[in-house]
Amino acid sequence: MTMDKQKQKDLEKKGWKIGSAKEFLNLSEEESSYIELKIKLSANLRKLRTERKLTQVDLAKIIKSSQSRVAKLETGDPSVSLDLIIRSLFALGTSDKDIARTISY
Amino acid sequence: MTMDKQKQKDLEKKGWKIGSAKEFLNLSEEESSYIELKIKLSANLRKLRTERKLTQVDLAKIIKSSQSRVAKLETGDPSVSLDLIIRSLFALGTSDKDIARTISY
DNA sequence: TGACAATATGTCAATTGTGGCATAAATTCA
DNA sequence: TGAATTTATGCCACAATTGACATATTGTCA
């Protein structure tokens, strides 16, 4: 499952430019939904941070983490949990409704 | 932070019937938002399972876990991650929009 | 161009989450 | 009732996530 995510990143790097992971990989519906959800929220996190003109170092301080972890957060690294993404969004003042909107697109 | 959740459960058991944890505990805004989000989603998971007349053992098989972990999932045990909750919801066929609705109330 | 800032990637020890098991407590129902 | 089913709780070894650090890569601008 962690491997699938890696596989996806590898494909993306090779320029596959996939929109939805599902058709290329043998991911279950749950698994791809979960991954796509993480990607949506990660992208939203980066959007919020850059809108506020914060660097990754700035955000790292706010969430009491490190620049490298923030980078991983934003690039959807398989090693980051949904928990950390959500916590970070809340730390930036995101509301439940904002998160809901992001999830629904 | 894991202790705060425990504290809340203890208070609830003693009949405090708190609606929002915030005023009783010295939780940060982020922390309480995160906990309340988990509680919402956990409650929704239980609702879905019981609507479908599944036992915790049934659900455990579906998500390839154990009955005890399902119990913890549904009671908002501090040891369960948002990841597992979300994955379980997806495993029951929940859509992004369903999740968004749950989050917004 | 090249220096400087920002972001990305790799690694690792410590922390946190996990499934599984045993068993307790609660619920259902004949 | 009380036996059977379901749910809750405690525990543990193992697995996954974490912050931190070093370093590489990318972006910015004079």
GROMACS .gro file of C-alpha atoms (C1' of nucleotides) in nm:
model
  270
    1MET     CA    1   0.000   0.000   0.000
    2THR     CA    2   0.289   0.223   0.075
    3MET     CA    3   0.447   0.069  -0.227
    4ASP     CA    4   0.157   0.168  -0.449
    5LYS     CA    5   0.208   0.529  -0.360
    6GLN     CA    6   0.573   0.497  -0.445
    7LYS     CA    7   0.483   0.336  -0.773
    8GLN     CA    8   0.259   0.626  -0.854
    9LYS     CA    9   0.529   0.878  -0.781
   10ASP     CA   10   0.768   0.684  -1.000
   11LEU     CA   11   0.523   0.685  -1.283
   12GLU     CA   12   0.462   1.055  -1.242
   13LYS     CA   13   0.830   1.122  -1.254
   14LYS     CA   14   0.859   0.932  -1.576
   15GLY     CA   15   0.604   1.171  -1.720
   16TRP     CA   16   0.296   0.952  -1.716
   17LYS     CA   17   0.094   1.249  -1.604
   18ILE     CA   18  -0.185   1.044  -1.464
   19GLY     CA   19  -0.496   1.219  -1.350
   20SER     CA   20  -0.648   0.935  -1.160
   21ALA     CA   21  -0.424   0.662  -1.035
   22LYS     CA   22  -0.685   0.393  -1.055
   23GLU     CA   23  -0.657   0.286  -1.418
   24PHE     CA   24  -0.283   0.240  -1.419
   25LEU     CA   25  -0.237   0.067  -1.093
   26ASN     CA   26  -0.414  -0.222  -0.940
   27LEU     CA   27  -0.536  -0.012  -0.655
   28SER     CA   28  -0.853  -0.093  -0.476
   29GLU     CA   29  -1.122   0.168  -0.476
   30GLU     CA   30  -1.052   0.245  -0.108
   31GLU     CA   31  -0.683   0.278  -0.164
   32SER     CA   32  -0.709   0.517  -0.454
   33SER     CA   33  -0.975   0.725  -0.281
   34TYR     CA   34  -0.749   0.752   0.019
   35ILE     CA   35  -0.448   0.854  -0.188
   36GLU     CA   36  -0.639   1.107  -0.389
   37LEU     CA   37  -0.779   1.255  -0.072
   38LYS     CA   38  -0.430   1.300   0.068
   39ILE     CA   39  -0.318   1.464  -0.254
   40LYS     CA   40  -0.607   1.710  -0.247
   41LEU     CA   41  -0.537   1.812   0.110
   42SER     CA   42  -0.162   1.834   0.057
   43ALA     CA   43  -0.211   2.060  -0.241
   44ASN     CA   44  -0.444   2.275  -0.035
   45LEU     CA   45  -0.184   2.301   0.237
   46ARG     CA   46   0.075   2.427  -0.007
   47LYS     CA   47  -0.175   2.670  -0.151
   48LEU     CA   48  -0.251   2.813   0.192
   49ARG     CA   49   0.113   2.843   0.285
   50THR     CA   50   0.217   3.020  -0.034
   51GLU     CA   51  -0.085   3.250  -0.027
   52ARG     CA   52   0.037   3.366   0.311
   53LYS     CA   53   0.390   3.403   0.181
   54LEU     CA   54   0.531   3.163   0.432
   55THR     CA   55   0.835   2.949   0.364
   56GLN     CA   56   0.843   2.583   0.454
   57VAL     CA   57   1.068   2.678   0.742
   58ASP     CA   58   0.805   2.921   0.869
   59LEU     CA   59   0.534   2.656   0.853
   60ALA     CA   60   0.762   2.403   1.016
   61LYS     CA   61   0.794   2.630   1.315
   62ILE     CA   62   0.420   2.678   1.339
   63ILE     CA   63   0.349   2.306   1.340
   64LYS     CA   64   0.660   2.228   1.544
   65SER     CA   65   0.816   2.013   1.280
   66SER     CA   66   1.097   2.048   1.029
   67GLN     CA   67   1.135   2.191   0.682
   68SER     CA   68   1.196   1.849   0.537
   69ARG     CA   69   0.875   1.715   0.679
   70VAL     CA   70   0.682   2.010   0.542
   71ALA     CA   71   0.829   1.937   0.200
   72LYS     CA   72   0.713   1.578   0.234
   73LEU     CA   73   0.373   1.693   0.350
   74GLU     CA   74   0.329   1.903   0.041
   75THR     CA   75   0.464   1.657  -0.210
   76GLY     CA   76   0.237   1.383  -0.084
   77ASP     CA   77   0.520   1.166   0.033
   78PRO     CA   78   0.390   0.822   0.132
   79SER     CA   79   0.548   0.861   0.473
   80VAL     CA   80   0.310   1.134   0.582
   81SER     CA   81  -0.014   1.066   0.756
   82LEU     CA   82  -0.350   1.222   0.700
   83ASP     CA   83  -0.334   1.318   1.066
   84LEU     CA   84  -0.035   1.543   1.011
   85ILE     CA   85  -0.185   1.700   0.702
   86ILE     CA   86  -0.511   1.778   0.881
   87ARG     CA   87  -0.336   1.907   1.190
   88SER     CA   88  -0.125   2.135   0.974
   89LEU     CA   89  -0.431   2.270   0.799
   90PHE     CA   90  -0.593   2.345   1.132
   91ALA     CA   91  -0.272   2.509   1.247
   92LEU     CA   92  -0.309   2.749   0.956
   93GLY     CA   93  -0.657   2.833   1.071
   94THR     CA   94  -0.849   2.620   0.826
   95SER     CA   95  -1.204   2.543   0.932
   96ASP     CA   96  -1.397   2.220   0.908
   97LYS     CA   97  -1.596   2.366   0.626
   98ASP     CA   98  -1.284   2.465   0.437
   99ILE     CA   99  -1.159   2.110   0.465
  100ALA     CA  100  -1.493   1.976   0.354
  101ARG     CA  101  -1.482   2.202   0.051
  102THR     CA  102  -1.135   2.083  -0.038
  103ILE     CA  103  -1.243   1.723  -0.013
  104SER     CA  104  -1.545   1.778  -0.236
  105TYR     CA  105  -1.330   1.976  -0.476
  106MET     CA  106  -0.218   1.536   2.350
  107THR     CA  107  -0.303   1.172   2.374
  108MET     CA  108  -0.355   1.237   2.741
  109ASP     CA  109  -0.602   1.516   2.669
  110LYS     CA  110  -0.821   1.280   2.477
  111GLN     CA  111  -0.811   1.039   2.765
  112LYS     CA  112  -0.899   1.317   3.001
  113GLN     CA  113  -1.198   1.402   2.790
  114LYS     CA  114  -1.319   1.044   2.790
  115ASP     CA  115  -1.279   1.031   3.165
  116LEU     CA  116  -1.481   1.346   3.205
  117GLU     CA  117  -1.751   1.211   2.978
  118LYS     CA  118  -1.769   0.895   3.179
  119LYS     CA  119  -1.817   1.093   3.494
  120GLY     CA  120  -2.119   1.246   3.331
  121TRP     CA  121  -1.981   1.583   3.245
  122LYS     CA  122  -2.153   1.563   2.912
  123ILE     CA  123  -1.934   1.816   2.749
  124GLY     CA  124  -2.026   1.933   2.405
  125SER     CA  125  -1.703   2.093   2.312
  126ALA     CA  126  -1.385   1.988   2.483
  127LYS     CA  127  -1.221   2.325   2.449
  128GLU     CA  128  -1.346   2.503   2.758
  129PHE     CA  129  -1.255   2.229   3.002
  130LEU     CA  130  -0.916   2.143   2.872
  131ASN     CA  131  -0.630   2.361   2.778
  132LEU     CA  132  -0.641   2.240   2.423
  133SER     CA  133  -0.518   2.455   2.142
  134GLU     CA  134  -0.763   2.540   1.871
  135GLU     CA  135  -0.589   2.299   1.633
  136GLU     CA  136  -0.590   2.018   1.881
  137SER     CA  137  -0.957   2.043   1.964
  138SER     CA  138  -1.054   2.080   1.599
  139TYR     CA  139  -0.858   1.768   1.522
  140ILE     CA  140  -1.016   1.570   1.804
  141GLU     CA  141  -1.365   1.682   1.720
  142LEU     CA  142  -1.309   1.590   1.358
  143LYS     CA  143  -1.204   1.241   1.458
  144ILE     CA  144  -1.511   1.207   1.676
  145LYS     CA  145  -1.742   1.310   1.396
  146LEU     CA  146  -1.594   1.062   1.154
  147SER     CA  147  -1.584   0.782   1.410
  148ALA     CA  148  -1.949   0.834   1.488
  149ASN     CA  149  -2.027   0.825   1.119
  150LEU     CA  150  -1.840   0.500   1.082
  151ARG     CA  151  -2.046   0.338   1.354
  152LYS     CA  152  -2.362   0.472   1.199
  153LEU     CA  153  -2.275   0.323   0.862
  154ARG     CA  154  -2.183  -0.012   1.009
  155THR     CA  155  -2.498  -0.049   1.216
  156GLU     CA  156  -2.720   0.071   0.932
  157ARG     CA  157  -2.583  -0.216   0.731
  158LYS     CA  158  -2.633  -0.455   1.018
  159LEU     CA  159  -2.270  -0.550   1.034
  160THR     CA  160  -2.099  -0.655   1.354
  161GLN     CA  161  -1.759  -0.520   1.448
  162VAL     CA  162  -1.620  -0.858   1.352
  163ASP     CA  163  -1.770  -0.822   1.006
  164LEU     CA  164  -1.619  -0.480   0.959
  165ALA     CA  165  -1.287  -0.599   1.094
  166LYS     CA  166  -1.274  -0.858   0.817
  167ILE     CA  167  -1.357  -0.601   0.553
  168ILE     CA  168  -1.081  -0.367   0.660
  169LYS     CA  169  -0.845  -0.653   0.747
  170SER     CA  170  -0.814  -0.559   1.109
  171SER     CA  171  -0.947  -0.690   1.438
  172GLN     CA  172  -1.268  -0.647   1.636
  173SER     CA  173  -1.083  -0.470   1.911
  174ARG     CA  174  -0.944  -0.214   1.673
  175VAL     CA  175  -1.287  -0.153   1.526
  176ALA     CA  176  -1.419  -0.095   1.878
  177LYS     CA  177  -1.141   0.155   1.932
  178LEU     CA  178  -1.212   0.317   1.598
  179GLU     CA  179  -1.571   0.375   1.694
  180THR     CA  180  -1.511   0.493   2.047
  181GLY     CA  181  -1.259   0.749   1.935
  182ASP     CA  182  -0.974   0.586   2.117
  183PRO     CA  183  -0.669   0.812   2.111
  184SER     CA  184  -0.464   0.531   1.962
  185VAL     CA  185  -0.645   0.536   1.630
  186SER     CA  186  -0.538   0.747   1.339
  187LEU     CA  187  -0.747   0.956   1.108
  188ASP     CA  188  -0.594   0.748   0.832
  189LEU     CA  189  -0.755   0.431   0.959
  190ILE     CA  190  -1.090   0.599   1.013
  191ILE     CA  191  -1.093   0.741   0.661
  192ARG     CA  192  -0.977   0.417   0.507
  193SER     CA  193  -1.252   0.232   0.688
  194LEU     CA  194  -1.513   0.476   0.565
  195PHE     CA  195  -1.393   0.430   0.209
  196ALA     CA  196  -1.398   0.054   0.258
  197LEU     CA  197  -1.767   0.087   0.335
  198GLY     CA  198  -1.818   0.270   0.010
  199THR     CA  199  -1.834   0.620   0.147
  200SER     CA  200  -1.765   0.889  -0.110
  201ASP     CA  201  -1.558   1.204  -0.079
  202LYS     CA  202  -1.874   1.405  -0.071
  203ASP     CA  203  -2.020   1.193   0.209
  204ILE     CA  204  -1.706   1.255   0.411
  205ALA     CA  205  -1.722   1.625   0.336
  206ARG     CA  206  -2.080   1.633   0.456
  207THR     CA  207  -1.989   1.456   0.778
  208ILE     CA  208  -1.709   1.702   0.842
  209SER     CA  209  -1.935   2.003   0.785
  210TYR     CA  210  -2.211   1.853   0.996
  211DT     C1'  211   2.689   3.398  -1.469
  212DG     C1'  212   2.703   3.300  -0.935
  213DA     C1'  213   2.564   3.364  -0.467
  214DC     C1'  214   2.170   3.308  -0.179
  215DA     C1'  215   1.714   3.140  -0.057
  216DA     C1'  216   1.386   2.789  -0.088
  217DT     C1'  217   1.254   2.331  -0.163
  218DA     C1'  218   1.345   1.829  -0.220
  219DT     C1'  219   1.544   1.381  -0.094
  220DG     C1'  220   1.775   1.030   0.201
  221DT     C1'  221   1.852   0.845   0.644
  222DC     C1'  222   1.771   0.725   1.119
  223DA     C1'  223   1.644   0.685   1.621
  224DA     C1'  224   1.244   0.775   1.882
  225DT     C1'  225   0.769   0.795   1.908
  226DT     C1'  226   0.309   0.650   1.779
  227DG     C1'  227  -0.017   0.333   1.549
  228DT     C1'  228  -0.120  -0.146   1.438
  229DG     C1'  229  -0.325  -0.626   1.445
  230DG     C1'  230  -0.399  -0.988   1.738
  231DC     C1'  231  -0.503  -1.204   2.153
  232DA     C1'  232  -0.729  -1.255   2.611
  233DT     C1'  233  -1.085  -1.124   2.879
  234DA     C1'  234  -1.433  -0.812   3.074
  235DA     C1'  235  -1.860  -0.576   3.019
  236DA     C1'  236  -2.275  -0.503   2.791
  237DT     C1'  237  -2.657  -0.636   2.494
  238DT     C1'  238  -2.994  -0.953   2.293
  239DC     C1'  239  -3.341  -1.285   2.319
  240DA     C1'  240  -3.551  -1.753   2.422
  241DT     C1'  241  -3.339  -1.533   3.453
  242DG     C1'  242  -2.897  -1.701   3.167
  243DA     C1'  243  -2.661  -1.848   2.758
  244DA     C1'  244  -2.508  -1.660   2.335
  245DT     C1'  245  -2.366  -1.265   2.080
  246DT     C1'  246  -2.167  -0.834   2.053
  247DT     C1'  247  -1.882  -0.465   2.211
  248DA     C1'  248  -1.513  -0.272   2.523
  249DT     C1'  249  -1.060  -0.270   2.746
  250DG     C1'  250  -0.585  -0.397   2.842
  251DC     C1'  251  -0.176  -0.552   2.667
  252DC     C1'  252   0.213  -0.647   2.356
  253DA     C1'  253   0.542  -0.725   1.963
  254DC     C1'  254   0.579  -0.537   1.529
  255DA     C1'  255   0.519  -0.186   1.176
  256DA     C1'  256   0.462   0.287   1.030
  257DT     C1'  257   0.518   0.781   1.112
  258DT     C1'  258   0.780   1.138   1.326
  259DG     C1'  259   1.128   1.533   1.384
  260DA     C1'  260   1.580   1.622   1.295
  261DC     C1'  261   1.984   1.642   1.041
  262DA     C1'  262   2.278   1.638   0.618
  263DT     C1'  263   2.289   1.723   0.163
  264DA     C1'  264   2.118   1.774  -0.309
  265DT     C1'  265   1.832   2.019  -0.622
  266DT     C1'  266   1.578   2.398  -0.777
  267DG     C1'  267   1.446   2.885  -0.801
  268DT     C1'  268   1.547   3.393  -0.767
  269DC     C1'  269   1.770   3.798  -0.876
  270DA     C1'  270   2.174   4.120  -0.908
   0.00000   0.00000   0.00000
